[in-house]
Coordinates of C-alpha atoms in Angstrom, one line a residue:
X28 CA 81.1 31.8 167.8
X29 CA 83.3 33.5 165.2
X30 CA 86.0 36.1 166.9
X31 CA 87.4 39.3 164.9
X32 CA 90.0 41.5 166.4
X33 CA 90.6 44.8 165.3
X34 CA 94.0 46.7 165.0
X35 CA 93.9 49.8 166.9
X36 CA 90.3 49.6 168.5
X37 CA 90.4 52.9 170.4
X38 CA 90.4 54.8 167.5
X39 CA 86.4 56.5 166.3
X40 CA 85.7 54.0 163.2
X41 CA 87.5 51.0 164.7
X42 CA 85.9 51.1 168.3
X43 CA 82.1 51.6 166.4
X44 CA 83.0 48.6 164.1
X45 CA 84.0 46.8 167.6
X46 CA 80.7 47.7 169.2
X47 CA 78.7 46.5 166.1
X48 CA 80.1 43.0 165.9
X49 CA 79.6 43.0 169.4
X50 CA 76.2 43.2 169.0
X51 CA 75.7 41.0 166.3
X52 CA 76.9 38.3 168.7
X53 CA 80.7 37.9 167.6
X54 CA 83.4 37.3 170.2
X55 CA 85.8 40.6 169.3
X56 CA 88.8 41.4 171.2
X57 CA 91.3 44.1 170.0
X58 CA 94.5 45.9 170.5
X59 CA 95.8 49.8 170.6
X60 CA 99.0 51.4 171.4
X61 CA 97.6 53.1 174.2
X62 CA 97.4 50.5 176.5
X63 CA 101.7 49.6 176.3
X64 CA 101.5 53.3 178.2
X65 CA 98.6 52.5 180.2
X66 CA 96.5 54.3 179.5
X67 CA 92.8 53.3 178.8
X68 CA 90.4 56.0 177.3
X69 CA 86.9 55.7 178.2
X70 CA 85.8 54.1 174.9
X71 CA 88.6 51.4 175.5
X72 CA 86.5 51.0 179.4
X73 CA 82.7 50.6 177.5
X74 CA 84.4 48.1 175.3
X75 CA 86.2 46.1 178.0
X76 CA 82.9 45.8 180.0
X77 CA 81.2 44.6 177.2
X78 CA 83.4 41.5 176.9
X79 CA 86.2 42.5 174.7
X80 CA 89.5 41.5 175.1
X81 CA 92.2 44.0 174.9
X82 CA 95.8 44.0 174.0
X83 CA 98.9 46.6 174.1
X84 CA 99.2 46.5 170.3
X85 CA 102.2 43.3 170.6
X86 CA 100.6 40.9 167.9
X87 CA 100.1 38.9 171.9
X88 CA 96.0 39.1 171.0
X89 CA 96.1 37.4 167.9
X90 CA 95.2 33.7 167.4
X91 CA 95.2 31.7 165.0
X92 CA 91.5 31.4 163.1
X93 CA 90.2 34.9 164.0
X94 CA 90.2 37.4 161.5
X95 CA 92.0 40.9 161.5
X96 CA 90.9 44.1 160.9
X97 CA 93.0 46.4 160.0
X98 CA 92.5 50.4 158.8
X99 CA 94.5 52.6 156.4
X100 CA 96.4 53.5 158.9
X101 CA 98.4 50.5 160.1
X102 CA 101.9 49.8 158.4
X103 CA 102.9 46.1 157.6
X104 CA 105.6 46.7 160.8
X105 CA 102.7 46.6 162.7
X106 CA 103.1 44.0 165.3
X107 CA 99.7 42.9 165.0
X108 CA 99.9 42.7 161.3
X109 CA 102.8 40.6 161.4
X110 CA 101.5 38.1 163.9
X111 CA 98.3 37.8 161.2
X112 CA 100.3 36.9 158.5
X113 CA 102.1 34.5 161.0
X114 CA 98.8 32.5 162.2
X115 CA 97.4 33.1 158.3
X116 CA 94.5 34.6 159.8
X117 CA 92.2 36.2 157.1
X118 CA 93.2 40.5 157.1
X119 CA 90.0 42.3 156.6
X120 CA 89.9 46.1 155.2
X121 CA 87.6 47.9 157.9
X122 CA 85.7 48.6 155.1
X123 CA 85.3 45.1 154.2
X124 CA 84.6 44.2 157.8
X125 CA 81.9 46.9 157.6
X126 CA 80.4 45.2 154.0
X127 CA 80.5 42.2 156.4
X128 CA 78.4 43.4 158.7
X129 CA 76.0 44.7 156.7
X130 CA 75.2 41.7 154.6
X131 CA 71.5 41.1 154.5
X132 CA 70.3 44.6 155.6
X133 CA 69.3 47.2 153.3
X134 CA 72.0 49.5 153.6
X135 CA 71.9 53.4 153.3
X136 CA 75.4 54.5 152.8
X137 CA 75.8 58.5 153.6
X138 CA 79.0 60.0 151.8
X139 CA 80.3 62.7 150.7
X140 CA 83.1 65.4 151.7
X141 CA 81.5 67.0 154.8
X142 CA 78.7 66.4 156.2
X143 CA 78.5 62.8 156.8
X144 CA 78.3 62.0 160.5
X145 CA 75.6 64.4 161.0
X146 CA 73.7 63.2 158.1
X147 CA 73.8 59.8 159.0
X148 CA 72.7 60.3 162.5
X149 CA 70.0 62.9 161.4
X150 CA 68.7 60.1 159.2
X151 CA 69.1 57.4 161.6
X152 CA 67.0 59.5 164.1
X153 CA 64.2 60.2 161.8
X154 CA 63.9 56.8 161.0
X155 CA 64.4 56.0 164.4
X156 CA 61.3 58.1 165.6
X157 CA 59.6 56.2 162.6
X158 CA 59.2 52.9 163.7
X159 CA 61.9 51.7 161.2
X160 CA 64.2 50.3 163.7
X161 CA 67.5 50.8 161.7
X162 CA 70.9 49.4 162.9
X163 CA 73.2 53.0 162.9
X164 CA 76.5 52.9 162.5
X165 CA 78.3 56.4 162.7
X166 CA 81.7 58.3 162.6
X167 CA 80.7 60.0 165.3
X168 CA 79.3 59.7 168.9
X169 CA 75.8 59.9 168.6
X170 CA 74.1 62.0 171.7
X171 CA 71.9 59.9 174.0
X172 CA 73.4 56.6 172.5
X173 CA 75.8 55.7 174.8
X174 CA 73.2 54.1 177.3
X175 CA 74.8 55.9 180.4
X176 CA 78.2 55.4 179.6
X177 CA 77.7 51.2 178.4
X178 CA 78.0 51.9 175.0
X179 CA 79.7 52.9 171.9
X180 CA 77.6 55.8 170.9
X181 CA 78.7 56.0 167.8
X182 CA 76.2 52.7 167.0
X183 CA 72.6 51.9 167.4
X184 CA 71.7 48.2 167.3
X185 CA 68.5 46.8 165.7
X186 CA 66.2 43.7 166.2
X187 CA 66.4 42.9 162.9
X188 CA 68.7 41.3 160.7
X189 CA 67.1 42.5 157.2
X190 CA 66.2 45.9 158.3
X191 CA 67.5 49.5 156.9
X192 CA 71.5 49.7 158.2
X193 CA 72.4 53.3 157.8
X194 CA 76.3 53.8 157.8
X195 CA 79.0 56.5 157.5
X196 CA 80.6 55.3 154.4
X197 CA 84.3 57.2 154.6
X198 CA 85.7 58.2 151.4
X199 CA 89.1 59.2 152.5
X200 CA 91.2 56.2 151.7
X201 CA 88.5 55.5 148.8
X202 CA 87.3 51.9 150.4
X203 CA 83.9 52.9 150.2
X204 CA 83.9 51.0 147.4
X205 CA 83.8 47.6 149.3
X206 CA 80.3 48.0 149.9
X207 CA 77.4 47.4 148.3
X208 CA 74.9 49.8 148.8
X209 CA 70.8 49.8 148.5
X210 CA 70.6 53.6 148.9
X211 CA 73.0 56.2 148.7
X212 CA 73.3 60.2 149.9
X213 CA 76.1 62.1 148.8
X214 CA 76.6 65.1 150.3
X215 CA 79.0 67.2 148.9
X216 CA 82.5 67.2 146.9
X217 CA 85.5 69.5 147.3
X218 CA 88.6 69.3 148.3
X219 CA 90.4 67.3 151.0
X220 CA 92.2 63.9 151.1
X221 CA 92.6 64.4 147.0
X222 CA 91.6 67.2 144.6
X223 CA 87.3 68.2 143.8
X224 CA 87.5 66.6 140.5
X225 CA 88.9 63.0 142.0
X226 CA 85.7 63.3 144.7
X227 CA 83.2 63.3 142.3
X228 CA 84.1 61.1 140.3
X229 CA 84.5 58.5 143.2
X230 CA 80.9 59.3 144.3
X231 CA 79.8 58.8 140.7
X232 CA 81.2 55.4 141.0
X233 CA 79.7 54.8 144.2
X234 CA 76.2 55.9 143.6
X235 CA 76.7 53.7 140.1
X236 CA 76.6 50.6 142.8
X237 CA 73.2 51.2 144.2
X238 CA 70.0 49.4 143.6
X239 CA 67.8 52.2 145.3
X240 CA 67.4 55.7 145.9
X241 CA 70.2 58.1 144.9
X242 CA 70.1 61.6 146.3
X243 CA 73.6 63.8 145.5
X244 CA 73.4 67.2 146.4
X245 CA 76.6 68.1 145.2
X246 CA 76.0 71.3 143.5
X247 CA 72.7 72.2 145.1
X248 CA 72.6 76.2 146.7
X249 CA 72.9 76.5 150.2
X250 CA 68.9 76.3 152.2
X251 CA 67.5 79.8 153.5
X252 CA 67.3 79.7 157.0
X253 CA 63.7 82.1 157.3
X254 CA 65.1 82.3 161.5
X255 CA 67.9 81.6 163.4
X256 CA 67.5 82.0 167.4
X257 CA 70.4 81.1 169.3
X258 CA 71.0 77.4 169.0
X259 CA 67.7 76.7 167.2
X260 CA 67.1 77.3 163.5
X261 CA 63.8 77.6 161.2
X262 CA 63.6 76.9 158.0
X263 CA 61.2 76.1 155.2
X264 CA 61.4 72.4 153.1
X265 CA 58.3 71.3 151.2
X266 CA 56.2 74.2 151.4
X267 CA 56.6 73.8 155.6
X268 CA 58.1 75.1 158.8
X269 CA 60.5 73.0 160.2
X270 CA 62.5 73.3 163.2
X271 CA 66.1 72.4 163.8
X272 CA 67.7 72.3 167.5
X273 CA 71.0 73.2 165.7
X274 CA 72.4 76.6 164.5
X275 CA 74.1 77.0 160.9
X276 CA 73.3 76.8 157.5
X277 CA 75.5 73.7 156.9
X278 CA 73.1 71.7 159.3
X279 CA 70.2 73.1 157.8
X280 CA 71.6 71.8 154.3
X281 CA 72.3 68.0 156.2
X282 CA 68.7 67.8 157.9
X283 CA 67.2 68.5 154.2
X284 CA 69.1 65.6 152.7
X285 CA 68.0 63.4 155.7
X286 CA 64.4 64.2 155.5
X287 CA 64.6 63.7 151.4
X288 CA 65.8 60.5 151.9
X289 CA 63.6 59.4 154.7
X290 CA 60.2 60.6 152.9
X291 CA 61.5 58.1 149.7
X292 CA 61.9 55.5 152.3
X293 CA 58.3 56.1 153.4
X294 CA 58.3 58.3 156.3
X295 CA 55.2 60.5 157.1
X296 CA 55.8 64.4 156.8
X297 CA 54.2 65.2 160.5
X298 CA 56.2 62.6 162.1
X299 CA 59.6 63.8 160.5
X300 CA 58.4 67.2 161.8
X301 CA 58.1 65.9 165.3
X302 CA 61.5 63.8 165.2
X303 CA 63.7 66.6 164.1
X304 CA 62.8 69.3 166.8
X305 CA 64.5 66.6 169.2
X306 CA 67.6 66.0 167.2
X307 CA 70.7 65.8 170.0
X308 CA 73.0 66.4 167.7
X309 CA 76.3 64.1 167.6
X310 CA 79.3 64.8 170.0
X311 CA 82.2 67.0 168.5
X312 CA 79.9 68.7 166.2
X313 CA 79.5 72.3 167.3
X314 CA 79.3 70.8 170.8
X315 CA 78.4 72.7 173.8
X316 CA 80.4 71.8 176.9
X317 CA 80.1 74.5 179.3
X318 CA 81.6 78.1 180.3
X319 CA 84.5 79.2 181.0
X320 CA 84.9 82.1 182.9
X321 CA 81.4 83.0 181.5
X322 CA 82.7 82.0 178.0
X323 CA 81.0 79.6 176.4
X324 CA 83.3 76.7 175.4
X325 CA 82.5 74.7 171.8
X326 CA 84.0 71.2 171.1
X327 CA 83.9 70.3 167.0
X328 CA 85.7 68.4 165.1
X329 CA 86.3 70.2 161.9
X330 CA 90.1 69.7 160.3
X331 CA 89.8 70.6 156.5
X332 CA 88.8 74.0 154.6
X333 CA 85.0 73.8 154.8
X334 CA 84.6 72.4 157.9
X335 CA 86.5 75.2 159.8
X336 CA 85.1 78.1 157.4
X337 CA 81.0 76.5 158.0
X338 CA 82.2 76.7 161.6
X339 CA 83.4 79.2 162.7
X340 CA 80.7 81.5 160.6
X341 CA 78.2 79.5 162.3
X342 CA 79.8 80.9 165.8
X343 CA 80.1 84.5 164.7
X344 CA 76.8 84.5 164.0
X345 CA 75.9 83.3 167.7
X346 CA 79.0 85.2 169.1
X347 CA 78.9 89.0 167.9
X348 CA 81.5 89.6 170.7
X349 CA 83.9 87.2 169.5
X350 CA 85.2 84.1 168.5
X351 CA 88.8 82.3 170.2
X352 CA 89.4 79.7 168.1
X353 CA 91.5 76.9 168.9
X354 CA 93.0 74.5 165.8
X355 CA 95.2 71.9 165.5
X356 CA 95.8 70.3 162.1
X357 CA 95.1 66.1 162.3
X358 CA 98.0 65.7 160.1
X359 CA 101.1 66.1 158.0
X360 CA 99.9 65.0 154.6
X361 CA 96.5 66.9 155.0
X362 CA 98.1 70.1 156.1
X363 CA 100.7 70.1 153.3
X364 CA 98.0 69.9 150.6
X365 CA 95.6 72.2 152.2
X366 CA 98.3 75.0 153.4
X367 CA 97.3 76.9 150.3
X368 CA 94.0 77.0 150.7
X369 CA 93.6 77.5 155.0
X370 CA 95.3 81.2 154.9
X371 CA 92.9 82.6 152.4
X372 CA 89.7 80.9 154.5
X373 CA 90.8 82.2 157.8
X374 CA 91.5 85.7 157.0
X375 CA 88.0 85.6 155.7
X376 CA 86.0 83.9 158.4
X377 CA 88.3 85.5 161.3
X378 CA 87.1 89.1 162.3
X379 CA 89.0 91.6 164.0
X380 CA 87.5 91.1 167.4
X381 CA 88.2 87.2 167.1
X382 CA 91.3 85.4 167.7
X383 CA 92.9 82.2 166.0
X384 CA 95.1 80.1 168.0
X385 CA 97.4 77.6 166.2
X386 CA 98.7 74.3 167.5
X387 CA 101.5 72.2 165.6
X388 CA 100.2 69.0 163.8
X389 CA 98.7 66.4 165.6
X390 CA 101.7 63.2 165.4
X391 CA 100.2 60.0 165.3
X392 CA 103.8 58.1 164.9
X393 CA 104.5 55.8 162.3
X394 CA 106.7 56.8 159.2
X395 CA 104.7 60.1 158.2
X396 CA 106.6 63.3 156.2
X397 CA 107.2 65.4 158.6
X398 CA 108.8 68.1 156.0
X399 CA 105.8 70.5 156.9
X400 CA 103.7 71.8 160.4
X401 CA 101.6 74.8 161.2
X402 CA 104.0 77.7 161.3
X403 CA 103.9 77.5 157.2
X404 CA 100.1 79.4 157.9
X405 CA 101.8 81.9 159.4
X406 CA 103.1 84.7 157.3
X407 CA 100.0 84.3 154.9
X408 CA 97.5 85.2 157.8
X409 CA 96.1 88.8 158.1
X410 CA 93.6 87.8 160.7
X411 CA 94.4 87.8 164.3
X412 CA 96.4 84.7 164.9
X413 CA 99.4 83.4 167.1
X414 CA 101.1 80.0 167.1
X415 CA 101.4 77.7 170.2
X416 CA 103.2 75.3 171.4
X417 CA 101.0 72.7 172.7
X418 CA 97.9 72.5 174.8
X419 CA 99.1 73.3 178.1
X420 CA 99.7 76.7 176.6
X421 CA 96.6 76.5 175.2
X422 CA 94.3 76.4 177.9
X423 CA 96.5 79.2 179.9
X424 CA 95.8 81.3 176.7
X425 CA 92.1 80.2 176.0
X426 CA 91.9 81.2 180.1
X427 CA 93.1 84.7 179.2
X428 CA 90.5 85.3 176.7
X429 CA 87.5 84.1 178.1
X430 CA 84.6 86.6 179.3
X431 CA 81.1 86.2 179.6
X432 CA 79.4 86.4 175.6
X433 CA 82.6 85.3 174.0
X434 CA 83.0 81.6 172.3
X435 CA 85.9 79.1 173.1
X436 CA 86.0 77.5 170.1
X437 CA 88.1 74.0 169.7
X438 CA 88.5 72.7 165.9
X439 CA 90.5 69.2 165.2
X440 CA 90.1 65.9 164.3
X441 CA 92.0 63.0 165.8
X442 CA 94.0 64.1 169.0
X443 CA 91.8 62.8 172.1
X444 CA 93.6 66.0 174.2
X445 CA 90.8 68.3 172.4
X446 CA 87.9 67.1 174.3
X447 CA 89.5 66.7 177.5
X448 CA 91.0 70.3 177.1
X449 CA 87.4 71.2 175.8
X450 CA 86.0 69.1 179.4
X451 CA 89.0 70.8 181.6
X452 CA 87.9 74.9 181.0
X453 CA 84.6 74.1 182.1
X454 CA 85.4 72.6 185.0

C-alpha cells in the first residue's frame, strides 16, 4: 500500500486532497499545528475516523519512504519539511499530488479568479444527476457530501478509475500548471494574488494544455436574471427557463458555464433542467445558517474585491432593510495590494442603512510582512463602517444590530472562527 502525508492537513485544499487518496485506497496520515494546542476541528475528526494518522506538526509523522505534501504555504523551517529532507522522502507540490491523483481520468479543471468552487460543484452535480459518475474534488464543502458528518465534503468519489475527474484547479500560487488537463473552464480574470493582465495570460497558458473542450468566459456580459424570488432565481439559457435555488447574478453567470460544459460533454437539456433546481449550493458560499434575533445570519467566504462587491449586492437585493456586514481580510500580502481598490468598492456596494464591520487581518504565523492591517481602509471609507478588535467584539456588535428582515452578513477566507461565530448567533 503506498502512504502520503500531507503538511498541514486541516487546512480546505489539504484535508480534500487527504480524503481523495483516502479513497483511492492509499494509507495517508498527516500533520497540523492545531493539534500541539489540542485542538482538533471537525474536519481533522472525519479524517481520523477514516483511518488517518495525525501528528502535532513535529516532523514525529514522517517516515522514511512515504511521500510529502507540502502547499505554498509551508516554509523550509517547517518541522515536517525538514524531517522529509532528512528520511529523503519524495516532497510533492499539492498540485502535483493532485496531477497524481488524477492520472488516468479525464480531468475537467475549473479555474479562473472567482467563481471556481461553485462551478466545479455545479458541474459536478449536473453530471452527477447524469449518470456520469465523476470523482469531484472541490475547494469547498460541497452540501449533502459529507455523508452525515463521515466525510470530507469537499470530495465525491467515483467507481471508476478512467471516468470524468472534475477539480478546482487554484491559480493563486500559479501551480495549476502541474496538471494536465482534458477540459478546461475558465471563469473569469481580474485582480487578486497578481495584477488582471498576469491572470489571463496564465489561463491562456493553461487552456493551451488541454486536449478537449475549452470554455473561457472571461469577458462575456453578465446573464439577465428574467426573476429573482428570494433565494431562487429564473433565468433564460438556450432559448429556456431555467431555475436556480440560488440568488445573484454571479451564480447565474457559474450555473451557465456549468451547463455549457456539461451539454459538450453530452448531457441531455431536460435532465440538466431537472439537476439544477436541486443544486445545494456549497458551504461558505452565501450560506444560510440561521437567525439571529430574527436576523438572518449569512456565512461566505468572499476575501478579494469581486467577491465581496457580487456579495454583498446580492444581499441588498434580498435585504432592502439592511445589510451588517462582517469582514476580515485572510491576509497581509493580499490586503496590502488590494487596499487601493477595497475603499472605492465598499462605499459603492455599502448603503446608508447598512453597516460594515472591520476585523484586523487574519495571522496565520510564519514570517509574513506585517507592515500593513485593516485600519489603512479606514479614512478612505464614506460608507458606514467601524473597526473591531476581534470576534468577541464582533458578535456583541453583530447582537446589537440584529432585527427581524435585516442580514448578518460574515465575509472571509481562512480563519475557522468565521463559521463558528456564524454557528454561535444562531444558536
Amino acid at each position: 500500500m503506498q502512504t502520503i502525508h500531507f503538511i498541514g492537513i486541516g487546512g480546505v485544499g489539504m484535508s480534500a486532497l487527504a480524503q481523495a487518496f483516502l479513497d483511492k485506497g492509499w494509507q495517508v496520515s498527516g500533520s497540523d499545528r492545531l493539534l500541539a494546542m489540542g485542538e482538533e476541528t471537525p474536519v481533522l475528526r472525519v479524517l481520523r475516523e477514516q483511518g488517518c494518522r495525525l501528528f502535532p506538526q513535529d516532523g514525529s509523522g514522517i517516515q522514511a519512504g512515504m511521500s510529502v505534501v507540502y502547499s505554498t504555504a509551508i516554509e523550509p523551517t517547517n518541522p515536517d519539511w525538514v524531517a522529509a529532507q532528512t528520511h529523503q522522502c519524495p516532497l510533492l507540490h499539492r498540485s502535483e499530488a493532485l496531477a497524481k491523483l488524477a492520472e488516468g481520468h479525464a480531468l475537467i479543471a475549473v479555474t479562473g479568479t472567482c467563481g471556481k468552487s461553485s462551478v466545479t460543484a455545479m458541474l459536478g452535480h449536473l453530471l452527477t444527476a447524469c449518470g456520469c459518475d465523476p470523482f469531484i474534488l472541490n475547494g469547498a464543502e460541497m452540501t449533502g457530501y459529507d455523508c452525515n458528518g463521515t466525510r470530507v465534503g469537499s470530495v465525491r468519489s467515483s467507481s471508476s478509475s478512467t471516468g470524468f475527474m472534475v477539480v478546482e484547479a487554484d491559480e493563486s500560487d500559479k501551480s495549476l500548471m502541474a496538471l494536465s488537463p482534458t477540459h478546461v473552464i475558465v471563469t473569469n480574470a481580474s485582480s487578486d494574488h497578481f495584477s488582471k493582465e498576469e491572470a489571463i495570460a496564465l489561463f491562456g497558458a493553461f487552456k493551451a494544455k488541454a486536449s478537449g473542450v475549452i470554455i473561457d468566459t472571461c469577458d462575456a456580459p453578465l446573464p439577465q436574471i428574467e426573476k429573482s424570488q428570494g433565494w431562487e432565481t429564473t433565468f433564460l439559457w438556450r432559448g429556456e427557463q431555467w431555475m436556480l435555488p440560488m440568488p445573484g447574478q454571479h451564480n447565474v453567470a457559474n450555473a451557465m458555464v456549468a451547463l455549457e460544459m456539461a451539454v459538450a460533454l453530452g448531457c441531455e437539456i431536460p435532465a440538466l433542467k431537472e439537476a439544477l433546481k436541486h443544486f445545494q449550493g456549497i458551504r461558505r458560499r452565501l450560506e444560510r445558517t440561521g437567525l439571529c434575533q430574527g436576523a438572518v445570519v449569512v456565512d461566505d467566504y468572499a476575501h478579494n474585491t469581486e467577491k465581496l462587491a457580487a456579495a454583498w449586492q446580492t444581499l441588498t437585493e434580498a435585504f432592502p432593510a439592511g445589510v451588517v456586514g462582517l469582514w476580515r481580510p485572510h491576509g497581509y500580502a493580499p490586503l496590502r495590494k488590494l487596499q487601493a481598490d477595497l475603499p472605492a468598492m465598499f462605499n459603492r456596494v455599502v448603503r446608508p442603512c447598512d453597516q460594515l464591520l472591520l476585523l484586523p487581518v487574519y495571522d496565520a504565523g510564519g514570517t509574513a510582512d506585517r507592515s500593513v492591517n485593516t485600519e489603512v481602509l479606514l479614512p478612505h471609507l464614506t460608507c458606514p463602517a467601524q473597526l473591531l478588535p476581534d470576534l468577541d467584539a464582533a458578535e456583541v456588535t453583530l447582537r446589537a444590530f440584529a432585527v427581524e428582515g435585516k442580514c448578518l452578513a460574515l465575509f472571509g477566507a481562512r480563519d475557522p472562527g468565521l463559521p463558528k461565530l456564524a454557528q454561535r448567533l444562531t444558536r
